[in-house]
Coordinates of C-alpha atoms in Angstrom, one line a residue:
M738 CA 26.7 18.5 34.9
N739 CA 27.2 16.2 37.7
K740 CA 23.4 15.3 37.7
I741 CA 23.6 14.6 34.0
G742 CA 26.5 12.4 34.7
L743 CA 24.6 10.4 37.2
I744 CA 21.6 10.0 34.7
I745 CA 23.9 8.9 31.9
Q746 CA 25.6 6.4 34.4
R747 CA 22.2 5.0 35.4
E748 CA 20.9 4.7 31.8
Y749 CA 24.2 3.1 30.7
L750 CA 24.6 0.5 33.5
T751 CA 20.9 -0.5 33.5
R752 CA 20.9 -1.3 29.8
V753 CA 24.3 -3.0 29.4
R754 CA 23.5 -5.3 32.4
K755 CA 20.3 -6.7 30.6
K756 CA 20.6 -10.2 29.3
S757 CA 19.0 -8.9 26.0
F758 CA 22.0 -6.6 25.5
I759 CA 24.5 -9.4 25.9
V760 CA 22.6 -11.8 23.8
M761 CA 22.2 -9.3 20.9
T762 CA 25.9 -8.2 21.2
I763 CA 27.0 -11.9 20.6
L764 CA 24.3 -12.8 18.1
G765 CA 24.4 -9.4 16.1
P766 CA 27.4 -10.1 13.9
I767 CA 26.2 -13.7 13.4
L768 CA 22.7 -12.7 12.3
M769 CA 24.1 -10.1 10.0
A770 CA 26.4 -12.5 8.4
A771 CA 23.6 -15.0 8.1
L772 CA 21.5 -12.4 6.4
M773 CA 24.1 -12.1 3.7
I774 CA 25.2 -15.7 3.5
V775 CA 22.1 -17.7 3.9
P776 CA 20.2 -16.3 0.9
V777 CA 23.2 -17.0 -1.4
W778 CA 23.6 -20.4 0.0
M779 CA 19.9 -21.2 -0.3
A780 CA 19.8 -20.0 -3.9
M781 CA 22.8 -22.2 -4.8
N782 CA 21.4 -25.3 -3.2
D783 CA 17.7 -24.9 -4.1
E784 CA 18.0 -26.0 -7.7
D785 CA 16.1 -29.3 -8.3
E786 CA 17.0 -31.6 -11.2
S787 CA 14.9 -31.2 -14.2
N788 CA 14.3 -33.9 -16.9
I789 CA 13.1 -32.6 -20.1
L790 CA 11.9 -34.4 -23.2
V791 CA 12.8 -32.6 -26.4
I792 CA 10.8 -33.0 -29.6
D793 CA 12.6 -31.4 -32.4
D794 CA 10.8 -31.1 -35.7
S795 CA 13.6 -29.0 -37.3
F796 CA 16.1 -31.8 -36.6
L797 CA 18.7 -29.2 -35.8
F798 CA 18.9 -29.8 -32.0
N799 CA 18.6 -33.4 -31.7
H800 CA 21.3 -34.6 -29.3
R801 CA 22.8 -31.1 -29.3
M802 CA 21.3 -29.9 -26.1
T803 CA 23.9 -30.3 -23.5
D804 CA 23.1 -31.5 -20.0
T805 CA 24.1 -29.7 -16.9
E806 CA 24.4 -30.7 -13.5
N807 CA 20.7 -30.2 -12.8
I808 CA 19.2 -30.1 -16.2
H809 CA 19.0 -33.3 -18.4
F810 CA 17.6 -33.6 -21.9
F811 CA 16.2 -36.7 -23.4
F812 CA 15.2 -37.2 -27.1
P813 CA 12.4 -39.7 -27.6
E814 CA 11.7 -41.0 -31.1
N815 CA 7.9 -40.6 -31.0
G816 CA 6.1 -37.3 -31.6
L817 CA 4.8 -34.5 -29.4
D818 CA 1.6 -36.2 -28.3
S819 CA 3.4 -39.3 -27.2
A820 CA 6.0 -37.1 -25.2
K821 CA 3.2 -35.3 -23.4
S822 CA 1.5 -38.6 -22.4
Q823 CA 4.9 -40.0 -21.3
M824 CA 5.4 -36.9 -19.2
V825 CA 2.0 -37.1 -17.5
A826 CA 2.2 -40.9 -16.9
S827 CA 5.7 -40.7 -15.3
D828 CA 7.3 -38.8 -12.5
D829 CA 10.6 -39.1 -14.2
F830 CA 10.1 -36.1 -16.6
D831 CA 9.2 -32.6 -15.8
A832 CA 8.6 -30.9 -19.1
V833 CA 8.5 -31.3 -22.9
L834 CA 10.5 -28.9 -25.1
Y835 CA 8.9 -28.6 -28.6
I836 CA 10.9 -27.1 -31.3
H837 CA 9.0 -26.4 -34.5
K838 CA 10.5 -27.1 -38.0
N839 CA 10.6 -23.4 -39.1
I840 CA 12.8 -22.4 -36.1
M841 CA 15.4 -20.7 -38.3
S842 CA 13.1 -18.3 -40.0
T843 CA 10.6 -18.0 -37.0
P844 CA 12.6 -18.1 -33.8
S845 CA 9.5 -17.5 -31.6
G846 CA 7.0 -20.3 -31.0
V847 CA 9.3 -22.7 -29.2
Q848 CA 7.1 -24.4 -26.4
L849 CA 8.0 -25.7 -23.0
I850 CA 5.1 -27.8 -21.8
Y851 CA 5.3 -28.8 -18.2
D852 CA 3.5 -30.4 -15.3
K853 CA 6.0 -29.0 -12.7
Q854 CA 6.8 -25.3 -12.9
P855 CA 10.4 -25.1 -14.1
G856 CA 12.7 -22.6 -12.4
I857 CA 13.9 -19.4 -14.1
N858 CA 17.3 -20.8 -14.4
V859 CA 16.0 -23.8 -16.6
I860 CA 14.1 -21.5 -18.9
R861 CA 17.1 -19.1 -19.4
Y862 CA 19.5 -22.0 -20.1
I863 CA 17.2 -23.5 -22.8
E864 CA 16.7 -20.0 -24.2
N865 CA 20.3 -19.3 -24.3
T866 CA 21.3 -22.7 -25.7
I867 CA 18.8 -22.3 -28.6
E868 CA 19.8 -18.8 -29.4
N869 CA 23.5 -19.7 -29.4
D870 CA 22.9 -22.7 -31.7
I871 CA 20.7 -20.7 -34.2
E872 CA 23.6 -18.0 -34.2
K873 CA 26.1 -20.7 -35.0
F874 CA 23.9 -22.1 -37.8
K875 CA 23.4 -18.7 -39.3
L876 CA 27.1 -17.9 -39.1
A877 CA 27.9 -21.2 -40.7
K878 CA 25.4 -20.5 -43.4
S879 CA 27.0 -17.2 -44.2
G880 CA 30.5 -18.7 -44.3
I881 CA 31.8 -17.2 -41.0
D882 CA 33.9 -19.5 -39.0
Q883 CA 32.7 -19.8 -35.3
A884 CA 36.3 -20.0 -34.2
T885 CA 37.0 -16.7 -35.7
I886 CA 34.1 -15.1 -33.8
E887 CA 35.2 -16.6 -30.5
A888 CA 38.8 -15.5 -31.2
A889 CA 37.5 -11.9 -31.8
K890 CA 35.7 -11.8 -28.3
T891 CA 37.5 -9.7 -25.7
N892 CA 36.8 -9.2 -22.1
I893 CA 37.8 -5.8 -20.7
R894 CA 38.3 -5.3 -17.0
L895 CA 38.2 -1.5 -16.3
V896 CA 40.7 -0.4 -13.7
T897 CA 39.5 2.8 -12.0
T898 CA 42.0 5.3 -10.5
K899 CA 41.0 8.4 -8.6
L900 CA 43.1 11.6 -9.0
D901 CA 42.8 13.9 -6.0
E902 CA 43.1 17.7 -5.8
V903 CA 46.9 17.6 -5.4
G904 CA 47.4 15.3 -8.3
E905 CA 48.0 12.0 -6.4
E906 CA 46.6 8.8 -7.8
S907 CA 45.0 6.0 -6.0
K908 CA 43.3 2.9 -7.3
S909 CA 39.6 2.5 -6.6
N910 CA 37.1 -0.2 -6.9
T911 CA 33.6 1.0 -7.6
E912 CA 31.8 -2.1 -6.6
L913 CA 33.6 -2.4 -3.4
S914 CA 32.9 1.3 -2.6
M915 CA 29.2 0.8 -3.4
I916 CA 29.1 -2.1 -0.9
V917 CA 30.8 -0.3 1.8
G918 CA 28.9 2.9 1.4
M919 CA 25.5 1.1 1.3
F920 CA 26.5 -1.2 4.2
S921 CA 27.4 1.9 6.3
G922 CA 24.3 3.7 5.4
V923 CA 22.2 0.7 6.4
L924 CA 23.9 0.4 9.7
I925 CA 23.3 4.1 10.4
Y926 CA 19.6 3.7 9.5
M927 CA 19.3 0.7 11.8
F928 CA 21.1 2.2 14.7
I929 CA 19.2 5.5 14.7
F930 CA 15.9 3.6 14.6
L931 CA 16.9 1.0 17.2
Y932 CA 18.2 3.4 19.8
G933 CA 16.0 6.4 19.0
V934 CA 13.0 4.2 19.7
Q935 CA 14.6 3.1 23.0
V936 CA 14.8 6.6 24.1
M937 CA 11.1 7.2 23.3
R938 CA 10.0 4.0 25.1
G939 CA 12.2 4.9 28.2
V940 CA 10.6 8.2 28.5
I941 CA 7.1 6.8 28.1
E942 CA 7.8 4.2 30.9
E943 CA 9.0 6.6 33.3
K944 CA 6.2 8.9 32.5
T945 CA 3.5 6.3 33.0
S946 CA 5.1 4.9 36.1
R947 CA 5.2 8.5 37.6
I948 CA 8.9 7.9 38.3
I949 CA 9.5 11.1 36.3
E950 CA 7.8 13.2 39.0
V951 CA 10.3 12.0 41.6
I952 CA 13.3 12.5 39.2
I953 CA 12.4 16.0 38.1
S954 CA 12.3 17.2 41.7
S955 CA 16.0 16.8 41.7
V956 CA 17.1 17.6 38.1
K957 CA 15.8 19.9 35.4
P958 CA 13.8 18.1 32.5
F959 CA 16.4 19.3 30.0
E960 CA 19.2 17.6 32.1
L961 CA 17.0 14.4 32.4
M962 CA 16.5 14.3 28.6
M963 CA 20.0 14.8 27.7
G964 CA 21.2 12.3 30.3
K965 CA 19.0 9.6 28.8
I966 CA 19.9 10.3 25.3
I967 CA 23.6 10.3 25.9
G968 CA 23.4 7.3 28.2
I969 CA 21.6 5.2 25.4
A970 CA 24.0 6.6 22.8
L971 CA 27.0 5.1 25.0
V972 CA 25.1 1.9 25.1
G973 CA 24.9 1.9 21.2
L974 CA 28.6 2.7 20.9
T975 CA 29.6 0.0 23.2
Q976 CA 27.5 -2.5 21.2
F977 CA 28.8 -1.3 17.9
L978 CA 32.5 -1.5 19.0
L979 CA 31.9 -5.0 20.3
W980 CA 30.4 -5.9 17.0
I981 CA 33.4 -4.6 15.2
V982 CA 35.8 -6.8 17.4
L983 CA 33.6 -9.8 16.8
S984 CA 33.1 -9.2 13.1
T985 CA 36.9 -8.6 12.6
A986 CA 37.5 -12.0 14.1
F987 CA 34.8 -13.6 11.8
V988 CA 36.2 -11.9 8.8
S989 CA 39.7 -12.9 9.6
G990 CA 38.7 -16.5 10.0
G991 CA 36.8 -16.4 6.8
K992 CA 39.8 -14.9 4.9
A993 CA 42.1 -17.5 6.1
L994 CA 39.7 -20.2 5.1
V995 CA 39.3 -18.8 1.5
Q996 CA 43.0 -18.4 1.1
D997 CA 43.7 -21.9 2.3
Q998 CA 41.0 -23.4 0.0
F999 CA 42.4 -21.7 -3.0
S1000 CA 46.0 -22.3 -2.1
N1001 CA 45.1 -26.0 -1.9
D1002 CA 43.1 -25.9 -5.1
T1003 CA 45.8 -24.0 -7.1
P1004 CA 49.2 -25.6 -6.5
T1005 CA 50.4 -25.2 -10.0
S1006 CA 51.0 -22.3 -12.4
I1007 CA 50.4 -22.4 -16.1
E1008 CA 54.0 -23.2 -16.9
Q1009 CA 54.0 -26.0 -14.2
A1010 CA 50.9 -27.5 -15.7
M1011 CA 52.5 -27.4 -19.3
S1012 CA 55.7 -28.9 -17.9
S1013 CA 54.0 -31.7 -16.0
A1014 CA 51.3 -32.6 -18.4
G1015 CA 52.8 -31.9 -21.7
D1016 CA 50.7 -30.0 -24.1
V1017 CA 47.4 -31.4 -22.6
A1018 CA 45.1 -28.3 -23.1
P1019 CA 42.6 -29.1 -20.3
E1020 CA 45.3 -29.1 -17.7
V1021 CA 46.7 -25.8 -19.1
E1022 CA 43.2 -24.2 -19.1
E1023 CA 42.6 -25.4 -15.5
A1024 CA 45.8 -23.8 -14.3
A1025 CA 45.0 -20.6 -16.2
S1026 CA 41.5 -20.5 -14.7
A1027 CA 42.9 -21.1 -11.2
E1028 CA 45.5 -18.3 -11.6
L1029 CA 42.7 -15.9 -12.8
N1030 CA 40.6 -16.9 -9.7
Q1031 CA 43.6 -16.2 -7.4
A1032 CA 44.3 -12.9 -9.3
A1033 CA 40.7 -11.8 -8.8
I1034 CA 40.9 -12.6 -5.0
D1035 CA 44.2 -10.8 -4.7
D1036 CA 42.5 -7.9 -6.5
V1037 CA 39.6 -7.8 -4.0
F1038 CA 41.9 -7.9 -1.1
A1039 CA 44.1 -5.2 -2.6
S1040 CA 41.1 -3.1 -3.2
I1041 CA 39.9 -3.7 0.5
R1042 CA 43.4 -2.5 1.6
Q1043 CA 42.9 0.8 -0.4
I1044 CA 39.8 1.8 1.5
N1045 CA 40.5 4.4 4.2
F1046 CA 39.1 2.5 7.1
P1047 CA 40.2 4.9 9.8
L1048 CA 38.2 7.8 7.9
I1049 CA 35.2 5.5 7.4
L1050 CA 35.2 4.3 11.0
G1051 CA 35.7 7.8 12.3
S1052 CA 33.1 9.3 10.1
F1053 CA 30.6 6.5 10.9
L1054 CA 31.0 7.1 14.7
F1055 CA 30.5 11.0 14.1
Y1056 CA 27.5 10.6 11.8
F1057 CA 26.0 7.9 14.0
L1058 CA 26.2 10.1 17.1
G1059 CA 25.1 13.2 15.2
G1060 CA 22.2 11.4 13.6
Y1061 CA 21.1 9.6 16.7
L1062 CA 21.3 12.8 18.8
I1063 CA 19.1 14.7 16.4
Y1064 CA 16.4 12.0 15.9
S1065 CA 16.6 10.7 19.7
A1066 CA 15.8 14.3 20.9
L1067 CA 12.7 14.2 18.6
F1068 CA 11.8 10.7 19.8
A1069 CA 12.2 11.9 23.4
A1070 CA 10.0 14.9 22.7
V1071 CA 7.3 12.6 21.3
G1072 CA 7.7 10.3 24.2
S1073 CA 7.1 13.0 26.8
A1074 CA 4.0 14.3 24.9
V1075 CA 2.0 10.9 24.9
D1076 CA 0.7 8.7 27.6
N1077 CA 1.4 5.3 25.8
E1078 CA 3.2 4.1 22.8
A1079 CA 0.0 3.7 20.7
D1080 CA -0.5 7.5 20.8
S1081 CA 2.9 8.2 19.6
Q1082 CA 2.1 6.8 16.1
Q1083 CA 0.6 10.1 14.9
F1084 CA 3.8 11.9 15.5
M1085 CA 6.2 9.3 14.2
L1086 CA 5.7 9.9 10.5
P1087 CA 7.1 13.5 10.4
I1088 CA 10.1 12.4 12.5
T1089 CA 10.9 9.2 10.6
A1090 CA 10.0 10.5 7.0
P1091 CA 13.5 12.3 6.6
I1092 CA 15.4 9.2 7.6
I1093 CA 13.4 6.9 5.5
F1094 CA 13.7 9.4 2.6
S1095 CA 17.4 9.5 2.9
F1096 CA 17.5 5.6 2.9
V1097 CA 15.6 5.5 -0.3
M1098 CA 17.6 8.2 -1.9
A1099 CA 20.9 6.4 -0.9
Q1100 CA 20.2 3.9 -3.6
V1101 CA 20.1 6.8 -6.2
V1102 CA 23.0 8.5 -4.7
I1103 CA 25.3 5.5 -4.8
N1104 CA 25.0 5.5 -8.7
N1105 CA 26.2 9.1 -8.9
P1106 CA 27.9 10.2 -5.6
E1107 CA 29.1 13.6 -6.9
S1108 CA 25.9 14.9 -8.4
P1109 CA 24.4 18.2 -7.0
M1110 CA 21.5 16.2 -5.4
S1111 CA 24.1 14.0 -3.6
F1112 CA 26.0 17.1 -2.3
W1113 CA 22.9 18.8 -0.9
L1114 CA 21.5 15.7 0.7
S1115 CA 24.7 15.1 2.4
M1116 CA 24.7 18.7 3.8
I1117 CA 21.1 18.6 5.2
P1118 CA 21.4 17.4 8.9
F1119 CA 18.4 15.2 8.7
T1120 CA 19.6 13.3 5.6
S1121 CA 23.5 13.7 5.9
P1122 CA 24.1 10.8 8.3
I1123 CA 23.1 8.2 5.8
I1124 CA 23.9 10.0 2.5
M1125 CA 27.4 11.2 3.5
M1126 CA 28.3 7.8 4.7
V1127 CA 27.2 6.5 1.2
R1128 CA 29.4 9.0 -0.5
I1129 CA 32.7 8.7 1.7
P1130 CA 34.0 5.4 0.2
F1131 CA 34.0 7.1 -3.2
G1132 CA 36.1 9.9 -2.0
V1133 CA 34.7 13.3 -0.6
P1134 CA 36.7 16.6 -0.6
A1135 CA 37.7 17.5 3.0
W1136 CA 35.8 20.8 2.8
E1137 CA 32.5 19.1 2.0
L1138 CA 33.0 16.6 4.9
A1139 CA 33.9 19.5 7.3
L1140 CA 30.9 21.6 6.2
S1141 CA 28.5 18.6 6.5
M1142 CA 29.8 17.9 10.0
F1143 CA 29.4 21.5 11.1
L1144 CA 25.8 21.6 9.8
L1145 CA 25.0 18.4 11.6
V1146 CA 26.2 19.9 14.9
V1147 CA 24.2 23.0 14.3
G1148 CA 21.2 20.9 13.4
F1149 CA 21.7 18.9 16.6
L1150 CA 21.7 21.9 18.7
A1151 CA 18.7 23.4 17.1
T1152 CA 16.6 20.2 17.2
T1153 CA 17.6 19.6 20.9
W1154 CA 16.7 23.1 21.8
L1155 CA 13.2 22.6 20.2
A1156 CA 12.7 19.1 21.7
G1157 CA 13.7 20.3 25.0
R1158 CA 10.9 22.9 25.1
I1159 CA 8.3 20.2 24.3
Y1160 CA 9.8 17.8 26.8
R1161 CA 9.8 20.2 29.8
T1162 CA 6.0 20.5 29.4
G1163 CA 4.9 17.2 28.0
I1164 CA 6.7 15.2 30.7
L1165 CA 4.1 16.4 33.4
M1166 CA 1.2 16.3 31.2
Y1167 CA -1.2 13.4 31.8
G1168 CA -4.6 12.3 30.4
K1169 CA -4.7 14.8 27.6
K1170 CA -4.8 14.0 23.9
I1171 CA -2.0 16.0 22.3
S1172 CA -2.4 17.6 18.9
Y1173 CA 0.2 19.4 16.6
K1174 CA -1.5 22.6 17.8
E1175 CA -0.8 21.9 21.4
L1176 CA 2.9 21.1 20.6
W1177 CA 3.2 24.4 18.9
K1178 CA 1.9 26.2 22.0
W1179 CA 4.5 24.3 24.1
L1180 CA 7.2 25.5 21.9
R1181 CA 6.3 29.1 22.6
Y1182 CA 6.0 28.8 26.4
H1183 CA 8.5 30.8 28.3

């Protein structure tokens, strides 16, 4: 055990002192936050202004199309051909919207003629506007008041409550559970691949540099393999814990910023708005909207507080270590069997297929976390690290969690035993193309 400890110490200190480790530890939370925030920000700021000429032969939509911040409608007096020429001759207009005269009886056939491809948001806005107006015309024609329809509309916000085995109730938020579960699964997937490949590359480097021949003169191959695997696992845990600390700091700062913004934007309640502005409807509506926004934010933070973060964090560490140890043992076996990284590709698919499969299935499991398929995938050691982490935020019975963890430990012991038999032979094998048949022989050596 002392020799394994020395190998663990060497692997750990060598890797945490690298500049790449320090840089990625600092940049990791920033890059992950950027991956989530930047696409949303770009989508919100990537909308160009669209100026559209409207030719309405039905005379139902003239000057009824409402402008938005980015979409502007113009209603020329001349016909369609003149509008087309105007659009082509000028850079001020992007498209011509032509509405034929039988739009009420034949809704299809509305044309959008353009010289610059309009965005999908522009197309959807035009379609929705025309659909809504036609519905209003038809309702009015049938003698139904639009205000009656609007008054009858009701928005339902479903509050989900989980009832556990002992009858205790706890509020849940399905959307938030999906986000937490999927995020945990993605992190497990990334960590296993990231550090598992590091184990394989480390073994190949030592083998090709012949350092391995010196090392195994003092330690057994199995001790060397376990020392390398555990040492890199500790590096991953260190980086993960540092990411948690940095991410917590970022989230706390973001939470304070959001709350400050809304507290500044919503200084009044509905009653205050009514008392200060009399019966001015817009003021009351603005205050009501602000209170609804604040209530939505409060609900989100209340739902976050309902999540059992100690259980999720503890389970994450266990499944990360369990999954990593299983797959890194296999990566180490592959690294010992080949002379360079290119030769390892033929053995990578059988190893990585289960984890890729579990990542794909996670998107199915998240829609039905208590189905029989979800249960069995969270019990199989090769898929449980990802699938169980997806299920835990929804609530998993304690016995299922305990059984899954037990099977993961058993799977790790069995996989490590098999990988060790390949490692002890392959680590000293040079210049030979290894096949699956050869690996099978190594497994049966005594």
